[in-house]
Coordinates of C-alpha atoms and ligand atoms in Angstrom, one line a residue:
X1 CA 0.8 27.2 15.5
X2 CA 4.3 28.1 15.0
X3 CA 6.0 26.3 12.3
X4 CA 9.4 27.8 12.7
X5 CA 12.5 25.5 12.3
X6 CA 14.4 25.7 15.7
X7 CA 18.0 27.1 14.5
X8 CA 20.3 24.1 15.5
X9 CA 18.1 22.2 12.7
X10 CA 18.0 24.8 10.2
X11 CA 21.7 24.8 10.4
X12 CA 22.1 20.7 10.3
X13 CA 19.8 21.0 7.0
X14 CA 22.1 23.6 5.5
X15 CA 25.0 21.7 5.7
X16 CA 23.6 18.4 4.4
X17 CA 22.0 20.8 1.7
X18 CA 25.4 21.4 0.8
X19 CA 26.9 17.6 1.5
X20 CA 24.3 16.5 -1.1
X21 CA 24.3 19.3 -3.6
X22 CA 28.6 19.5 -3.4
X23 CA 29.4 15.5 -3.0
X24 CA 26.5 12.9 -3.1
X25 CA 24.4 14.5 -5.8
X26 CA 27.7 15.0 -8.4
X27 CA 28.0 11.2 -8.3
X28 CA 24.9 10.0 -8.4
X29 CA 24.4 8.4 -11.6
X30 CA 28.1 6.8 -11.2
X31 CA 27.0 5.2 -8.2
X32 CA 23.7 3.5 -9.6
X33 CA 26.1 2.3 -12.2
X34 CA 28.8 0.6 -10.3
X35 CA 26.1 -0.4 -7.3
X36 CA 28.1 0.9 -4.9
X37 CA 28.8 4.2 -2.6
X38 CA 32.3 5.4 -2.8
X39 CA 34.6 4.7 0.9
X40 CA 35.5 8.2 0.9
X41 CA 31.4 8.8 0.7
X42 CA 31.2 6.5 3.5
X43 CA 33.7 8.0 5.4
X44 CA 31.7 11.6 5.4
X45 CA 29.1 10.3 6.1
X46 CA 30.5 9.5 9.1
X47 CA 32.3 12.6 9.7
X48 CA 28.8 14.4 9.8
X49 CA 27.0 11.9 12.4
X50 CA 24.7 10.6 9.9
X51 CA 25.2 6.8 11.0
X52 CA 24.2 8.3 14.4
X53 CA 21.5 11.0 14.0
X54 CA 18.7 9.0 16.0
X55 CA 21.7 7.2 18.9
X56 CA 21.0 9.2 22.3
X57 CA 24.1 12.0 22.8
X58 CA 25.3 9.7 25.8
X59 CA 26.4 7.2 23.1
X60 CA 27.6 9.7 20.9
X61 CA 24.9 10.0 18.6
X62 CA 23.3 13.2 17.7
X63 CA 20.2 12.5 19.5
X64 CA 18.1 14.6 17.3
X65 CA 14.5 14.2 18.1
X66 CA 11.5 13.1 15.5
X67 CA 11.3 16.4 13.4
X68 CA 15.3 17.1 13.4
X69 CA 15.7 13.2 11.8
X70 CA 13.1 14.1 9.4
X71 CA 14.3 17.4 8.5
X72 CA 17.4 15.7 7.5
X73 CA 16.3 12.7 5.6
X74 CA 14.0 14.7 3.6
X75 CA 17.2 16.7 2.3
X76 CA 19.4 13.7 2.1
X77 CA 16.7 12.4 0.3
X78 CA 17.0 14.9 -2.8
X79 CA 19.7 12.9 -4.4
X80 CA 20.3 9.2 -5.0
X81 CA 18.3 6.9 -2.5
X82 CA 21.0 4.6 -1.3
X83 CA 22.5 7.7 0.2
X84 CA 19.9 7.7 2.6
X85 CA 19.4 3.6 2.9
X86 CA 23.4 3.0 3.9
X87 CA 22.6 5.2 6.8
X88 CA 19.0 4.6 8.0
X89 CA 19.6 0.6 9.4
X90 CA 21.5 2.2 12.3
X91 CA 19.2 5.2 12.7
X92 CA 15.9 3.1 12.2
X93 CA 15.4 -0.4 12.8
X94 CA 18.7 -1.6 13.1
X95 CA 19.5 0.1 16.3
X96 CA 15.9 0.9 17.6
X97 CA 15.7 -2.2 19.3
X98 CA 17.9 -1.5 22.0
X99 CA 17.6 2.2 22.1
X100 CA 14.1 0.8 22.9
X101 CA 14.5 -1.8 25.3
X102 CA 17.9 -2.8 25.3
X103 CA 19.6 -3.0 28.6
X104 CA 22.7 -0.5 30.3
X105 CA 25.5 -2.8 28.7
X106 CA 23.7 -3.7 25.4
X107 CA 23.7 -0.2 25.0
X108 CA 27.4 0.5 26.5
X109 CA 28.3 -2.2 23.5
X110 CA 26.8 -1.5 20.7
X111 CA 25.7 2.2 20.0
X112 CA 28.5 4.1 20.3
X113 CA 30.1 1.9 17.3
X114 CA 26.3 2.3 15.5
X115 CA 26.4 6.1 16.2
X116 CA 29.7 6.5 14.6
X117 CA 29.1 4.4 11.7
X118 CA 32.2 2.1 13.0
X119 CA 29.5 -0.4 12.8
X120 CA 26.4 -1.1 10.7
X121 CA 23.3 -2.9 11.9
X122 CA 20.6 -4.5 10.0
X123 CA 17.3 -5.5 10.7
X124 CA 15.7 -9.0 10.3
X125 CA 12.1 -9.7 10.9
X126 CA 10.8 -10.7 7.0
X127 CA 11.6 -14.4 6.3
X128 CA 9.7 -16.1 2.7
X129 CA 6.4 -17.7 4.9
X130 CA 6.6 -13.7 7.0
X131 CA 6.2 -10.4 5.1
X132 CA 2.9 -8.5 6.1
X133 CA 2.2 -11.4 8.5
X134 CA 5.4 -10.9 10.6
X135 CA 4.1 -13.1 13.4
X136 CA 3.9 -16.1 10.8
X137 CA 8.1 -16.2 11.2
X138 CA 9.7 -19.4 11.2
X139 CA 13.5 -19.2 12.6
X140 CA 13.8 -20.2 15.6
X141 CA 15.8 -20.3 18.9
X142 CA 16.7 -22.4 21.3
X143 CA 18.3 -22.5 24.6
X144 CA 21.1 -25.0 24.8
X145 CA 23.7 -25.2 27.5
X146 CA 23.6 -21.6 28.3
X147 CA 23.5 -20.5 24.4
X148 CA 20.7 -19.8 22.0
X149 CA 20.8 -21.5 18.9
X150 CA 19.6 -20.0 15.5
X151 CA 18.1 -22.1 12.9
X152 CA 16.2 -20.1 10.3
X153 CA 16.4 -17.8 7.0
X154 CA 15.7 -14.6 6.5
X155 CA 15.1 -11.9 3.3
X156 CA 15.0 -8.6 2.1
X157 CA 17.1 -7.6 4.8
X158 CA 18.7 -3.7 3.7
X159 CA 22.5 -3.5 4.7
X160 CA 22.5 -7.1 5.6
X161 CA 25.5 -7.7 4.2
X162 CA 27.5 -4.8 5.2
X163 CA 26.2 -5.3 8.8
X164 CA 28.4 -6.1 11.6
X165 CA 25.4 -6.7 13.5
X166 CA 21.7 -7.8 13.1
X167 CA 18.5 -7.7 15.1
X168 CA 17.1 -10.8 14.4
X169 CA 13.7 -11.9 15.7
X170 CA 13.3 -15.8 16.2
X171 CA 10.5 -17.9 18.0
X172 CA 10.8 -19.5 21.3
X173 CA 7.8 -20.5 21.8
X174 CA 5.8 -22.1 18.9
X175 CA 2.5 -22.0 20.6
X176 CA 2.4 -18.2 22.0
X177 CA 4.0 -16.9 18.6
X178 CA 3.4 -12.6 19.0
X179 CA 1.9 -12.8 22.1
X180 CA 4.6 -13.9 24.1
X181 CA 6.9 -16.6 21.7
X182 CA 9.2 -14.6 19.8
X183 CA 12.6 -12.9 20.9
X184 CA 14.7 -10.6 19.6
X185 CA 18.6 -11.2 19.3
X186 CA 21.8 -9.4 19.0
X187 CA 23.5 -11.2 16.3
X188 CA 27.2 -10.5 15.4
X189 CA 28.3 -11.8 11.9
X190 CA 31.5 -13.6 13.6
X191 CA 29.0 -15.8 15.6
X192 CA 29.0 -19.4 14.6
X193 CA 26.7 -20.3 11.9
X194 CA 25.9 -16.9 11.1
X195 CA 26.3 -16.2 7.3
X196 CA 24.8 -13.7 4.4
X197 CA 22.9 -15.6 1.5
X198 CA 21.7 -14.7 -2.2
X199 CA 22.4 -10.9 -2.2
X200 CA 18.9 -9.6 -4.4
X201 CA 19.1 -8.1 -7.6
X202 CA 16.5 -5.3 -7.3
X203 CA 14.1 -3.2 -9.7
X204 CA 15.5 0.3 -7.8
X205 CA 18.1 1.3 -5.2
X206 CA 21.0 0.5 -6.7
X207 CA 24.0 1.0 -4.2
X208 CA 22.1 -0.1 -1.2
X209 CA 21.9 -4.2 -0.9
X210 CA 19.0 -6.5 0.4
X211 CA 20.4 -10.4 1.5
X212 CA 18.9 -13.3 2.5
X213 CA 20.9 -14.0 6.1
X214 CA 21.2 -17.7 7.3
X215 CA 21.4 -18.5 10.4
X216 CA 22.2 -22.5 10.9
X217 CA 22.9 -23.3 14.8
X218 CA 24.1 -19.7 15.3
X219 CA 25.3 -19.5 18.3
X220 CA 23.8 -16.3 20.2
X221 CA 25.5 -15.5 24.4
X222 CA 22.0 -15.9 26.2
X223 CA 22.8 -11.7 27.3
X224 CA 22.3 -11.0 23.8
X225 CA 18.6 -11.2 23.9
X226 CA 17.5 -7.5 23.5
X227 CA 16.5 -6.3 27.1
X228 CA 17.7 -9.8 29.0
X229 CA 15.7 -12.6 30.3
X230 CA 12.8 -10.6 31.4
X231 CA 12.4 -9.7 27.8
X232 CA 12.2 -13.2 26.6
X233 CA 9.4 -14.0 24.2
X234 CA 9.1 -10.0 24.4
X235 CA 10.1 -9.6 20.8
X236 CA 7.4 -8.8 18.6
X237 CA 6.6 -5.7 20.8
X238 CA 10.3 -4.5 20.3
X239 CA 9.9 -5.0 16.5
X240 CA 6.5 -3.3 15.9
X241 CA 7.9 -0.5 18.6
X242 CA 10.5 0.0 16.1
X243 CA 9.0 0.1 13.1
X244 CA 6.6 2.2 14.7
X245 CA 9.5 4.5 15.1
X246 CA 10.6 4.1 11.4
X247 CA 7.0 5.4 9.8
X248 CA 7.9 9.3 10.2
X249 CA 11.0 9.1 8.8
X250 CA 10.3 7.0 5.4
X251 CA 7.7 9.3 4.9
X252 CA 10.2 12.3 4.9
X253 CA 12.5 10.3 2.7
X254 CA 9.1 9.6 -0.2
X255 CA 8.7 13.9 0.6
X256 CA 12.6 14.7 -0.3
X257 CA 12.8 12.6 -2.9
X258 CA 9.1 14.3 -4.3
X259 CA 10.4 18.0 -4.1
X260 CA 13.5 17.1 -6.1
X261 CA 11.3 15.8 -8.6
X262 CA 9.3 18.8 -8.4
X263 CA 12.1 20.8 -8.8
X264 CA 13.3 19.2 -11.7
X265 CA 10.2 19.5 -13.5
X266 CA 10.1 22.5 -12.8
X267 CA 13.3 23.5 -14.5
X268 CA 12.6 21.3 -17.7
X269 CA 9.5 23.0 -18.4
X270 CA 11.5 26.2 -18.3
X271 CA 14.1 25.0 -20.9
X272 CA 12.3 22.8 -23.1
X273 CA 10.4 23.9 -26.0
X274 CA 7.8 22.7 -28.0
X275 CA 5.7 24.2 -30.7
X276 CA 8.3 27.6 -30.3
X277 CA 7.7 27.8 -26.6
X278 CA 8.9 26.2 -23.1
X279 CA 5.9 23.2 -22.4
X280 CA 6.5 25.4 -19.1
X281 CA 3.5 27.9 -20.6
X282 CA 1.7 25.2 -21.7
X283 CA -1.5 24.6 -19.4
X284 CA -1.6 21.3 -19.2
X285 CA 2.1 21.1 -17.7
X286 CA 1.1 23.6 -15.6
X287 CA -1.6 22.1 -14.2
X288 CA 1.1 19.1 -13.4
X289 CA 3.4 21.0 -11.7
X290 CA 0.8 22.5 -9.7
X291 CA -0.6 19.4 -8.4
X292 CA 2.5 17.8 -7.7
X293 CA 3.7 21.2 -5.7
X294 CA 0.2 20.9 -3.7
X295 CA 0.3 17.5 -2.7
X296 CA 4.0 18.3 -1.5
X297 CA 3.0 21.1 0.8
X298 CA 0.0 18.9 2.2
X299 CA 2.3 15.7 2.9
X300 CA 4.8 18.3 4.3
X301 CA 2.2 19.9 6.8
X302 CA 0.9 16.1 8.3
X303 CA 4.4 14.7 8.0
X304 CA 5.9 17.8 10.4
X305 CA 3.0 18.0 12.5
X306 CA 3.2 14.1 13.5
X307 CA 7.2 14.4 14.2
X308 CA 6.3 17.6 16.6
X309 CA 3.3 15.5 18.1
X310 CA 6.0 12.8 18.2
X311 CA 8.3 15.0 20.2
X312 CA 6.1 16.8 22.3
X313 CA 4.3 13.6 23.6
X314 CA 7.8 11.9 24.0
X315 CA 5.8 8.7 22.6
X316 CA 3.9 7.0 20.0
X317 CA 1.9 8.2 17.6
X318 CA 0.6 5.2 16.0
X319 CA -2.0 6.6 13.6
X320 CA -0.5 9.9 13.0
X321 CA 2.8 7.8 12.0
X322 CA 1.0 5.7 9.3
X323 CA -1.4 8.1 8.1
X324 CA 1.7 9.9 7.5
X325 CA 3.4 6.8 5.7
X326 CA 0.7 6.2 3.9
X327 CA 0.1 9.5 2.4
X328 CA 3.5 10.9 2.1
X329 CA 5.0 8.1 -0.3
X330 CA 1.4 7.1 -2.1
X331 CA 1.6 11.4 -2.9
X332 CA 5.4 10.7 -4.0
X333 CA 4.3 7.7 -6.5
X334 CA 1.7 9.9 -8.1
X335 CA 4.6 12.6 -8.0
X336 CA 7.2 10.7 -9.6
X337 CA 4.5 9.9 -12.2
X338 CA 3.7 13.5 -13.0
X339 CA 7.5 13.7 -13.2
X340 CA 8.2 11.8 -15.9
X341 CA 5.1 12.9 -17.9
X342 CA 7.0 16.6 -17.8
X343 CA 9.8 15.4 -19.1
X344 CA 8.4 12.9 -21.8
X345 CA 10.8 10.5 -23.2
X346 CA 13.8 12.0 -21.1
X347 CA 11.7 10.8 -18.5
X348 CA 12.4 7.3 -19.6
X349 CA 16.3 7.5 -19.9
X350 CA 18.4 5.9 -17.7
X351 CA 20.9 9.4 -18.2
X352 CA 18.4 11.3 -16.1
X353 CA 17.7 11.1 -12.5
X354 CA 13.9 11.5 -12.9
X355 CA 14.2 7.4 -14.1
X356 CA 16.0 6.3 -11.1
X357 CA 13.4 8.2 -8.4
X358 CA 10.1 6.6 -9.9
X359 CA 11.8 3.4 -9.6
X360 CA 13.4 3.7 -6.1
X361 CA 10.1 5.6 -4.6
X362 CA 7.9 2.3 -5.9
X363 CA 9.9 0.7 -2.6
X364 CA 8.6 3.5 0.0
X365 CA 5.1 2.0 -0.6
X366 CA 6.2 -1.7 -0.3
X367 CA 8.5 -1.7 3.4
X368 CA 8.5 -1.0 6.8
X369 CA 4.9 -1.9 6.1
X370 CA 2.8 -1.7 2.6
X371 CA 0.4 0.4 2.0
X372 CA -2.3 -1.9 3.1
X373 CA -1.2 -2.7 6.4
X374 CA -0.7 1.5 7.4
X375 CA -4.8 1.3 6.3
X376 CA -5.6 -1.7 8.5
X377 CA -2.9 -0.3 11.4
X378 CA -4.5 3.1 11.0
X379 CA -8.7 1.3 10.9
X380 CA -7.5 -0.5 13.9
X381 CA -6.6 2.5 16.0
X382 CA -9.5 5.1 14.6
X383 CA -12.1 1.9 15.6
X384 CA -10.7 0.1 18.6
X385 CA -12.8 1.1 22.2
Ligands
FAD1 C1 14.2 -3.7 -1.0 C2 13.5 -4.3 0.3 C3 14.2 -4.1 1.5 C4 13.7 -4.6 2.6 N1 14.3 -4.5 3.8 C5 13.9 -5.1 4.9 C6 14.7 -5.2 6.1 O1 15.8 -4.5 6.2 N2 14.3 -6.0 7.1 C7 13.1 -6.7 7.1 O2 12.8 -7.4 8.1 N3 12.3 -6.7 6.0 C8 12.7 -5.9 4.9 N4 11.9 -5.9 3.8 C9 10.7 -6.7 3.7 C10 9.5 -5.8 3.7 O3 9.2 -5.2 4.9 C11 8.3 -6.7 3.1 O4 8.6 -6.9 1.8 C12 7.0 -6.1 3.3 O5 6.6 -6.0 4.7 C13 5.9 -6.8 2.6 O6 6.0 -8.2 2.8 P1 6.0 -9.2 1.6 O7 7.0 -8.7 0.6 O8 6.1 -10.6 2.1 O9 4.6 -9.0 0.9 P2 3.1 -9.7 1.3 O10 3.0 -9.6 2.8 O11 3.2 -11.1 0.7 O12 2.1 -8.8 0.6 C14 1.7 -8.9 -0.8 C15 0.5 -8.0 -1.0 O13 -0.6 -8.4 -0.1 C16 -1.0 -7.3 0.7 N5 -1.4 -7.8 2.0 C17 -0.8 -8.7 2.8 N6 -1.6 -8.9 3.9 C18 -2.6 -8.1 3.8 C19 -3.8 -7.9 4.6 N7 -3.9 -8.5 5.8 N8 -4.7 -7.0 4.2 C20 -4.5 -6.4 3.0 N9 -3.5 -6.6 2.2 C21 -2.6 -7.4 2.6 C22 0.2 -6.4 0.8 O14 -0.1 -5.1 1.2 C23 0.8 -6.5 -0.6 O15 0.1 -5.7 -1.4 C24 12.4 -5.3 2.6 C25 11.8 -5.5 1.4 C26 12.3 -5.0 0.2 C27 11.6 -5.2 -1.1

């Protein structure tokens, strides 16, 4: 097996090496105080194609396969969290749904604003009654002279509030629910009876926002169901497509974010003493550091091998991707653990980074699909005929 990094993406991770190490990583600390990413950050962001790594080159994204959208989440992924979030909605599930199945004019419209980051999408499947049970979702829609109609609430929607535009995924038929009732919008937030709700304050990733959005007889154009009228009641396939899509690439986010803690560990034990020597020659830190660098280089190994699976086979890889999930940010809790355990009571302060990671990694495990349901997606696939 050759493991070599094609040279186009060694190069793209060198220079976000140096976006995050020169800009993001120098203001870090400023932005989880304020809870908010600078304009000018925004603006580079931009400059570099991050709002469009995952957008097909014909709509001026970078069109970067699996492994190259990995390679460069797991780097962006070294340094504050949000970072990572403000860009991911219109790389991930914010603009999957019509990469996926949206049709020659939905794609015309929207992803060349996504891919430049003139735009900012959202996703919005979760509602209160519809978290792990996405089918159970309540909001629905309605055909009404020509016009869908909105009537529903979601939450926890990331970038909601910055969004221009929302995937949202309502019922139209009560009685067929997943298997044929629900339909996924195109929601612009100038639409009638479109608005953002309570905006959540969170336990971690500070700088990126999660809203409630309200939709109250929001009037939809009936061409903004994703993939037209044939894709009516469609929906639910588009959404799990998508956050099929999405596994891979959280998983290189939990990995980033764990080497940087690695790294960082590593360096305290080097400078901190104890008992007239760094804890760095002490065996028991040792011990931590090694497991943490071992279960990095196994998560590393499954998480690259699914994206060049992913790539090669041009489709799915359902199991691979949540195996991959799974492992990849349960191995970056137990990291971030180990983490601040090396640094003892530094570990604890809100002055060093090491604090912020364990809290904003505790999310990798929770969306885009806990924990639990990769087990019982990944049992499903390993057992069905
Ligand atoms: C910060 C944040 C941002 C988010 N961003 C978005 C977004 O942009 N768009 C969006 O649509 N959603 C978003 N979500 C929602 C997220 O995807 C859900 O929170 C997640 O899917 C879990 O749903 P829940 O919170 O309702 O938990 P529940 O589904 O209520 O789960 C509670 C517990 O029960 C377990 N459980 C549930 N069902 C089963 C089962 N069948 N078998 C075993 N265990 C089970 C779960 O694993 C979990 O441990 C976000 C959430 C957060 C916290």
């Amino acid at each position: 097996m050759d493991y070599t990094i094609p040279e186009n993406l060694a190069l793209m991770v060198e220079t976000i090496r140096r976006f995050v190490k020169k800009d993001l990583d120098p203001i870090s600390q400023q932005v989880e105080k304020d809870d908010r990413i600078p304009d000018g950050i925004v603006e580079a962001m931009r400059e570099l194609g991050l709002f469009g790594l995952s957008i097909p080159e014909e709509f001026g994204g970078l069109g970067l396969g699996a492994l190259g959208e990995c390679l460069v989440y797991e780097e962006l992924s070294k340094t504050n969290a949000c970072f990572r979030t403000r860009v991911a909605t219109n790389n991930g599930i914010g603009s999957q749904g019509i990469v996926l199945d949206g049709t020659p004019e939905q794609k015309e419209r929207y992803l060349p604003r996504l891919a430049s980051g003139e735009w900012t999408a959202c996703f919005a499947l979760t509602e209160p009654e519809a978290g792990s049970d996405a089918a159970n979702i309540q909001t629905t829609a309605e055909l009404v002279e020509g016009r869908w109609l909105l009537n529903g609430r979601k939450h926890f929607i990331t970038n909601g509030s910055e969004s221009h535009v929302a995937t949202v995924f309502a019922l139209t038929d009560k009685s067929k629910r997943a298997k044929g009732g629900i339909t996924a919008f195109i929601v612009e937030k100038t639409y009638p009876g479109f608005s953002v709700g309570t905006i959540e304050s969170k336990m971690g990733m500070r700088g990126s926002h999660t809203c409630e959005l309200i939709f109250d007889n929001c009037e939809v154009p009936a061409e903004n169901v994703i993939g037209g009228q044939a894709k009516v009641g469609q929906g639910f396939k588009t959404a799990m497509k998508t956050l099929d899509k999405g596994r891979l690439t959280m998983a290189a986010s939990a990995l980033g974010a764990a080497q940087r803690l690695l790294e960082l560990s590593v360096d305290y034990a080097k400078q901190r003493v104890q008992f007239g020597r760094p804890i760095a020659e002490f065996q028991a830190v040792q011990f931590m550091l090694a497991d943490m660098a071992s279960q990095i280089y196994a998560a590393r190994q499954m998480l690259y091998h699914a994206a060049w699976l992913r790539d090669k086979r041009g489709s799915a890889v359902i199991k691979e991707a949540s195996m991959v999930k799974l492992f990849c940010t349960e191995m970056a809790g137990r990291v971030a653990d180990m983490a601040v355990q090396v640094h003892g009571g530094m570990g604890y302060m809100k002055d060093y980074p090491v604090e912020r990671f364990y809290r904003d990694l505790r999310l990798t495990r929770i969306y885009e699909g806990t924990s639990e349901i990769q087990r019982l997606v990944i049992a499903r696939e390993m057992l069905k005929a």
